[in-house]
């Protein structure tokens, strides 16, 4: 594996994940990419999983929040079934305490690799200074005390460890751009302290930099397998549109504990023709689906397909509304085009 080589060769590497990665992106590292990440983590004696106390508290808060939201949706949807059928089976849903306990249990399961980072007064004091100075991860009228405290804890342990920080929070990045590295003031602190802190916005991006030597794959064959599974669901989700051919795709393979199973992250873009039935007009757009799955390289079969994002991009003046369930991440608006993200309510059961 390609651990950090340029600096701190004798130091171990501590990987720190933010709350979004822990809870929303990987479901406590139980997603497909989460499993690929754990494979890398456990295979190397040089890697630890850092857990700042602030992140742990946030994990419990958001596990309860997202868990109870899902439970509420189950109750509401199941009541519809009861009214249609006239009866219902009994079922039990987790309590709010169960979701908090799930976080604690997962931390216990991973304790061999977890390095806990207690919240200290010095972290709070340093974070307050950053808030007052409005320096990243803060900005004008955007106070981020918790994020500042996390950075203070990272700075402290960077004296002993090389740091990999994986976060989707753009406030840590230069010009809020994922491909520009740390924000300027944070980068200056790292240089001043002569430490080694690298930042990534996703587990996938981190894994791509590790020399895993995955097997050579027939990407066109794989994408046909994925397309076959996606097509019925896409047709069900997209209204007033004709789905055309795939215009672009990427597949990123990652090793797992099983030699014959590879974790895949995929991004598939379709050409899309949106049809305005009222005016008989047509508009050209794209549909992009991003997700994860497992590939059996012996049988060349796909399983555990999960969809992470569903994006329809149309011209700004396109009158056709897209009324779907909004994805949990915020949509963006770019140069004359609008991007609307959707999510499928449940992973495809394949």
Short mmCIF file of C-alpha atoms in Angstrom, two decimals:
data_model
loop_
_atom_site.label_atom_id
_atom_site.label_comp_id
_atom_site.label_asym_id
_atom_site.label_seq_id
_atom_site.Cartn_x
_atom_site.Cartn_y
_atom_site.Cartn_z
CA UNK A 1 0.00 0.00 0.00
CA UNK A 2 1.03 3.58 -0.63
CA UNK A 3 0.93 5.16 2.82
CA UNK A 4 2.36 8.63 3.29
CA UNK A 5 5.95 8.59 2.11
CA UNK A 6 7.07 12.18 1.74
CA UNK A 7 6.94 13.11 5.41
CA UNK A 8 6.97 11.33 8.74
CA UNK A 9 8.06 7.97 7.43
CA UNK A 10 8.37 6.57 10.95
CA UNK A 11 4.95 7.78 12.08
CA UNK A 12 1.75 5.81 11.93
CA UNK A 13 -1.12 7.27 9.93
CA UNK A 14 -4.35 8.27 11.64
CA UNK A 15 -7.44 8.50 9.43
CA UNK A 16 -10.23 10.78 10.63
CA UNK A 17 -13.72 10.68 9.12
CA UNK A 18 -16.29 13.40 9.59
CA UNK A 19 -19.85 12.70 10.73
CA UNK A 20 -21.31 12.78 7.21
CA UNK A 21 -18.94 10.03 6.11
CA UNK A 22 -19.64 7.93 9.21
CA UNK A 23 -23.44 8.22 9.23
CA UNK A 24 -24.86 9.35 5.90
CA UNK A 25 -22.28 8.14 3.42
CA UNK A 26 -21.28 4.75 4.84
CA UNK A 27 -23.86 3.96 7.57
CA UNK A 28 -21.18 3.38 10.22
CA UNK A 29 -18.81 1.93 7.60
CA UNK A 30 -21.33 -0.78 6.70
CA UNK A 31 -21.72 0.32 3.08
CA UNK A 32 -19.82 -1.31 0.22
CA UNK A 33 -17.13 1.39 0.15
CA UNK A 34 -17.10 1.27 3.93
CA UNK A 35 -16.19 -2.40 3.74
CA UNK A 36 -13.44 -1.66 1.20
CA UNK A 37 -12.09 1.01 3.53
CA UNK A 38 -12.06 -1.37 6.51
CA UNK A 39 -10.18 -3.92 4.42
CA UNK A 40 -7.42 -1.34 3.87
CA UNK A 41 -7.51 -0.27 7.51
CA UNK A 42 -7.14 -3.76 8.96
CA UNK A 43 -4.60 -4.93 6.43
CA UNK A 44 -2.03 -2.34 7.53
CA UNK A 45 -0.41 -2.14 10.97
CA UNK A 46 0.46 1.46 10.10
CA UNK A 47 -3.14 2.71 10.01
CA UNK A 48 -5.42 3.85 12.84
CA UNK A 49 -8.95 5.26 12.76
CA UNK A 50 -9.02 8.50 14.72
CA UNK A 51 -12.26 9.41 16.48
CA UNK A 52 -12.49 12.92 17.97
CA UNK A 53 -14.99 13.09 20.82
CA UNK A 54 -16.84 15.87 19.01
CA UNK A 55 -17.36 13.57 16.01
CA UNK A 56 -18.55 10.72 18.25
CA UNK A 57 -21.17 12.97 19.85
CA UNK A 58 -22.30 14.16 16.41
CA UNK A 59 -22.50 10.55 15.21
CA UNK A 60 -24.92 9.68 18.00
CA UNK A 61 -27.01 12.77 17.35
CA UNK A 62 -27.33 12.13 13.62
CA UNK A 63 -27.80 8.36 14.00
CA UNK A 64 -30.81 9.11 16.20
CA UNK A 65 -32.06 11.81 13.84
CA UNK A 66 -31.79 9.79 10.63
CA UNK A 67 -32.91 6.56 12.32
CA UNK A 68 -36.06 8.07 13.79
CA UNK A 69 -36.83 9.76 10.47
CA UNK A 70 -36.62 6.38 8.72
CA UNK A 71 -38.81 4.80 11.42
CA UNK A 72 -41.41 7.52 10.94
CA UNK A 73 -41.47 6.91 7.19
CA UNK A 74 -41.93 3.17 7.75
CA UNK A 75 -44.90 3.82 10.04
CA UNK A 76 -46.50 6.22 7.58
CA UNK A 77 -46.04 3.93 4.58
CA UNK A 78 -47.12 0.83 6.49
CA UNK A 79 -50.34 2.55 7.53
CA UNK A 80 -51.20 2.86 3.83
CA UNK A 81 -50.70 -0.89 3.40
CA UNK A 82 -52.92 -1.54 6.43
CA UNK A 83 -55.72 0.57 4.99
CA UNK A 84 -55.49 -1.15 1.60
CA UNK A 85 -55.22 -4.70 2.94
CA UNK A 86 -57.43 -4.25 5.97
CA UNK A 87 -54.91 -5.72 8.39
CA UNK A 88 -51.24 -5.63 9.26
CA UNK A 89 -48.54 -7.78 10.76
CA UNK A 90 -46.95 -6.67 13.99
CA UNK A 91 -43.45 -5.29 13.76
CA UNK A 92 -40.98 -3.62 16.07
CA UNK A 93 -38.90 -0.58 15.21
CA UNK A 94 -35.77 0.50 17.06
CA UNK A 95 -36.11 3.11 19.79
CA UNK A 96 -34.11 6.33 19.82
CA UNK A 97 -31.89 4.72 22.46
CA UNK A 98 -31.27 1.78 20.13
CA UNK A 99 -29.79 4.08 17.47
CA UNK A 100 -27.42 5.65 19.97
CA UNK A 101 -26.45 2.20 21.22
CA UNK A 102 -25.77 1.11 17.64
CA UNK A 103 -23.07 3.78 17.39
CA UNK A 104 -21.51 2.67 20.66
CA UNK A 105 -21.61 -0.98 19.57
CA UNK A 106 -19.96 -0.17 16.25
CA UNK A 107 -17.18 1.73 17.97
CA UNK A 108 -16.67 -1.25 20.25
CA UNK A 109 -16.49 -3.58 17.23
CA UNK A 110 -13.75 -1.43 15.71
CA UNK A 111 -11.91 -0.71 18.96
CA UNK A 112 -8.82 -2.61 17.81
CA UNK A 113 -8.22 0.13 15.25
CA UNK A 114 -9.90 3.15 16.84
CA UNK A 115 -7.85 5.89 18.44
CA UNK A 116 -10.11 8.05 20.61
CA UNK A 117 -9.32 11.77 20.79
CA UNK A 118 -10.84 13.43 23.91
CA UNK A 119 -12.27 16.93 23.67
CA UNK A 120 -10.06 19.30 25.67
CA UNK A 121 -10.31 22.86 26.95
CA UNK A 122 -7.45 23.79 24.63
CA UNK A 123 -9.52 22.56 21.66
CA UNK A 124 -12.47 24.70 22.75
CA UNK A 125 -10.28 27.76 23.29
CA UNK A 126 -8.59 27.36 19.92
CA UNK A 127 -11.95 26.81 18.21
CA UNK A 128 -13.37 29.96 19.78
CA UNK A 129 -10.42 31.93 18.46
CA UNK A 130 -11.08 30.66 14.94
CA UNK A 131 -14.74 31.58 15.20
CA UNK A 132 -13.87 35.08 16.41
CA UNK A 133 -11.28 35.53 13.65
CA UNK A 134 -13.66 34.13 11.01
CA UNK A 135 -10.92 31.89 9.60
CA UNK A 136 -11.56 28.52 7.97
CA UNK A 137 -13.43 26.36 8.66
CA UNK A 138 -15.38 29.51 9.62
CA UNK A 139 -16.22 32.47 7.44
CA UNK A 140 -18.17 35.71 7.62
CA UNK A 141 -21.55 34.98 9.24
CA UNK A 142 -20.77 31.26 9.22
CA UNK A 143 -19.62 30.16 12.66
CA UNK A 144 -18.44 26.55 12.80
CA UNK A 145 -17.38 25.92 16.39
CA UNK A 146 -17.63 22.13 16.20
CA UNK A 147 -15.65 21.94 12.96
CA UNK A 148 -13.06 24.28 14.45
CA UNK A 149 -12.79 22.02 17.51
CA UNK A 150 -12.29 19.01 15.27
CA UNK A 151 -9.47 20.80 13.46
CA UNK A 152 -7.86 21.70 16.80
CA UNK A 153 -7.87 18.02 17.79
CA UNK A 154 -6.39 17.08 14.41
CA UNK A 155 -3.60 19.63 14.82
CA UNK A 156 -2.74 18.24 18.24
CA UNK A 157 -2.41 14.60 17.20
CA UNK A 158 -0.62 15.52 13.96
CA UNK A 159 2.49 16.00 16.11
CA UNK A 160 2.48 12.25 16.68
CA UNK A 161 0.73 10.88 13.59
CA UNK A 162 0.45 11.51 9.87
CA UNK A 163 -3.15 12.53 9.27
CA UNK A 164 -5.67 11.62 6.59
CA UNK A 165 -8.80 13.76 7.02
CA UNK A 166 -11.84 12.69 5.00
CA UNK A 167 -14.64 15.24 5.03
CA UNK A 168 -17.36 16.48 2.70
CA UNK A 169 -17.40 19.87 4.44
CA UNK A 170 -16.17 22.38 1.86
CA UNK A 171 -15.22 24.88 4.57
CA UNK A 172 -12.00 22.90 5.13
CA UNK A 173 -10.98 23.20 1.46
CA UNK A 174 -9.24 26.04 -0.35
CA UNK A 175 -11.85 28.23 -2.09
CA UNK A 176 -14.41 25.59 -1.03
CA UNK A 177 -13.15 23.40 -3.88
CA UNK A 178 -12.52 19.69 -3.30
CA UNK A 179 -9.60 19.53 -5.73
CA UNK A 180 -7.55 22.38 -4.22
CA UNK A 181 -6.52 20.86 -0.91
CA UNK A 182 -6.66 22.46 2.52
CA UNK A 183 -7.90 26.01 3.01
CA UNK A 184 -5.00 28.45 2.86
CA UNK A 185 -4.85 29.27 6.58
CA UNK A 186 -5.07 25.58 7.52
CA UNK A 187 -2.34 24.69 5.04
CA UNK A 188 -0.11 27.41 6.54
CA UNK A 189 -0.62 25.94 10.02
CA UNK A 190 0.43 22.51 8.78
CA UNK A 191 3.59 23.97 7.22
CA UNK A 192 4.38 25.98 10.34
CA UNK A 193 4.04 22.90 12.56
CA UNK A 194 5.99 20.76 10.08
CA UNK A 195 3.32 18.10 10.24
CA UNK A 196 1.62 16.05 7.54
CA UNK A 197 -2.14 16.43 7.08
CA UNK A 198 -3.83 15.42 3.84
CA UNK A 199 -7.48 16.02 3.08
CA UNK A 200 -9.94 14.07 0.88
CA UNK A 201 -13.63 14.63 0.28
CA UNK A 202 -14.58 10.96 0.03
CA UNK A 203 -13.43 7.49 0.95
CA UNK A 204 -13.37 6.68 -2.75
CA UNK A 205 -10.82 9.43 -3.46
CA UNK A 206 -8.61 8.20 -0.64
CA UNK A 207 -8.78 4.58 -1.79
CA UNK A 208 -7.88 5.59 -5.34
CA UNK A 209 -4.49 6.81 -4.14
CA UNK A 210 -3.62 3.49 -2.54
CA UNK A 211 -1.79 0.96 -4.70
CA UNK A 212 -4.14 -1.99 -4.34
CA UNK A 213 -3.51 -3.64 -7.70
CA UNK A 214 -7.11 -4.74 -8.29
CA UNK A 215 -7.70 -7.30 -11.05
CA UNK A 216 -8.18 -6.10 -14.61
CA UNK A 217 -11.88 -5.84 -15.34
CA UNK A 218 -14.01 -5.81 -18.47
CA UNK A 219 -15.62 -2.43 -17.82
CA UNK A 220 -17.99 -2.59 -20.80
CA UNK A 221 -19.30 -5.95 -19.65
CA UNK A 222 -19.73 -4.63 -16.12
CA UNK A 223 -21.55 -1.50 -17.22
CA UNK A 224 -24.00 -3.62 -19.22
CA UNK A 225 -24.74 -5.64 -16.08
CA UNK A 226 -25.27 -2.46 -14.08
CA UNK A 227 -27.40 -0.89 -16.82
CA UNK A 228 -29.66 -3.94 -16.90
CA UNK A 229 -30.34 -3.52 -13.19
CA UNK A 230 -30.73 0.25 -13.35
CA UNK A 231 -33.06 0.56 -16.36
CA UNK A 232 -36.37 -0.52 -14.72
CA UNK A 233 -35.82 1.76 -11.75
CA UNK A 234 -34.78 4.72 -13.91
CA UNK A 235 -37.85 4.34 -16.11
CA UNK A 236 -39.96 4.30 -12.98
CA UNK A 237 -38.33 7.43 -11.58
CA UNK A 238 -38.05 9.70 -14.62
CA UNK A 239 -41.23 11.23 -15.99
CA UNK A 240 -41.82 13.07 -19.27
CA UNK A 241 -38.52 11.91 -20.66
CA UNK A 242 -36.90 9.45 -23.01
CA UNK A 243 -33.80 7.71 -21.70
CA UNK A 244 -31.22 7.44 -24.48
CA UNK A 245 -27.86 5.69 -24.61
CA UNK A 246 -25.12 5.89 -22.01
CA UNK A 247 -22.84 8.79 -22.95
CA UNK A 248 -20.20 8.31 -20.26
CA UNK A 249 -19.34 6.10 -17.32
CA UNK A 250 -16.61 5.49 -14.77
CA UNK A 251 -15.97 2.42 -12.64
CA UNK A 252 -13.60 2.41 -9.67
CA UNK A 253 -12.73 -1.06 -8.25
CA UNK A 254 -11.54 -1.67 -4.69
CA UNK A 255 -10.37 -4.86 -3.01
CA UNK A 256 -12.33 -6.58 -0.24
CA UNK A 257 -11.55 -9.39 2.19
CA UNK A 258 -12.68 -11.94 -0.40
CA UNK A 259 -10.23 -12.49 -3.30
CA UNK A 260 -13.10 -13.07 -5.72
CA UNK A 261 -15.23 -10.08 -4.66
CA UNK A 262 -14.44 -6.52 -5.74
CA UNK A 263 -16.24 -3.42 -4.48
CA UNK A 264 -17.21 -1.03 -7.27
CA UNK A 265 -18.11 2.63 -7.24
CA UNK A 266 -19.80 3.60 -10.49
CA UNK A 267 -21.00 6.76 -12.18
CA UNK A 268 -23.22 6.39 -15.25
CA UNK A 269 -24.44 9.27 -17.43
CA UNK A 270 -27.33 8.86 -19.89
CA UNK A 271 -28.41 11.28 -22.60
CA UNK A 272 -31.91 12.41 -21.78
CA UNK A 273 -34.68 13.85 -23.96
CA UNK A 274 -37.27 15.71 -21.90
CA UNK A 275 -40.64 16.10 -23.56
CA UNK A 276 -43.07 18.96 -22.94
CA UNK A 277 -46.41 17.32 -23.79
CA UNK A 278 -48.26 20.63 -23.60
CA UNK A 279 -46.18 22.49 -26.20
CA UNK A 280 -44.74 19.43 -27.94
CA UNK A 281 -41.25 20.75 -27.29
CA UNK A 282 -38.18 18.66 -26.57
CA UNK A 283 -35.23 19.51 -24.34
CA UNK A 284 -31.86 17.81 -24.18
CA UNK A 285 -30.41 16.96 -20.79
CA UNK A 286 -28.53 14.27 -18.93
CA UNK A 287 -29.25 11.79 -16.21
CA UNK A 288 -26.36 10.73 -13.96
CA UNK A 289 -26.59 7.86 -11.51
CA UNK A 290 -23.87 7.20 -8.93
CA UNK A 291 -23.76 4.12 -6.74
CA UNK A 292 -21.92 1.13 -5.37
CA UNK A 293 -22.08 -2.63 -5.83
CA UNK A 294 -20.14 -5.84 -5.41
CA UNK A 295 -18.73 -7.78 -8.36
CA UNK A 296 -17.99 -11.49 -8.28
CA UNK A 297 -15.03 -11.63 -10.66
CA UNK A 298 -15.36 -15.40 -11.10
CA UNK A 299 -19.03 -15.42 -12.06
CA UNK A 300 -19.07 -11.82 -13.32
CA UNK A 301 -22.27 -11.13 -11.43
CA UNK A 302 -23.41 -7.99 -9.62
CA UNK A 303 -24.91 -7.94 -6.12
CA UNK A 304 -25.74 -5.49 -3.32
CA UNK A 305 -26.33 -2.62 -5.69
CA UNK A 306 -26.89 0.65 -3.82
CA UNK A 307 -27.74 4.00 -5.37
CA UNK A 308 -26.22 7.12 -3.83
CA UNK A 309 -27.33 9.93 -6.13
CA UNK A 310 -29.65 10.55 -9.04
CA UNK A 311 -29.05 13.80 -10.96
CA UNK A 312 -31.11 15.27 -13.79
CA UNK A 313 -29.39 18.19 -15.55
CA UNK A 314 -31.50 20.30 -17.93
CA UNK A 315 -31.23 23.76 -19.54
CA UNK A 316 -32.10 26.52 -17.14
CA UNK A 317 -35.20 27.59 -19.07
CA UNK A 318 -36.64 24.09 -19.42
CA UNK A 319 -40.28 24.30 -18.23
CA UNK A 320 -40.64 20.64 -17.30
CA UNK A 321 -40.88 20.18 -13.54
CA UNK A 322 -38.99 17.35 -11.86
CA UNK A 323 -40.97 16.33 -8.84
CA UNK A 324 -39.07 13.63 -7.03
CA UNK A 325 -37.81 13.02 -3.54
CA UNK A 326 -34.85 15.31 -2.90
CA UNK A 327 -31.51 13.72 -2.15
CA UNK A 328 -30.02 14.43 1.29
CA UNK A 329 -27.14 16.45 -0.19
CA UNK A 330 -27.85 19.93 -1.46
CA UNK A 331 -28.18 20.47 -5.18
CA UNK A 332 -25.99 23.02 -6.96
CA UNK A 333 -26.55 25.52 -9.72
CA UNK A 334 -23.85 25.87 -12.37
CA UNK A 335 -23.41 28.11 -15.43
CA UNK A 336 -26.85 28.16 -16.97
CA UNK A 337 -27.78 24.65 -15.94
CA UNK A 338 -29.70 23.36 -13.01
CA UNK A 339 -28.92 20.16 -11.18
CA UNK A 340 -31.60 18.37 -9.21
CA UNK A 341 -30.62 15.45 -7.03
CA UNK A 342 -32.95 12.63 -6.13
CA UNK A 343 -32.59 9.50 -4.12
CA UNK A 344 -34.26 6.13 -4.32
CA UNK A 345 -36.00 5.54 -1.00
CA UNK A 346 -34.47 2.10 -0.53
CA UNK A 347 -31.44 0.28 -1.99
CA UNK A 348 -32.42 -2.04 -4.81
CA UNK A 349 -33.02 -5.51 -3.44
CA UNK A 350 -31.05 -7.62 -5.93
#
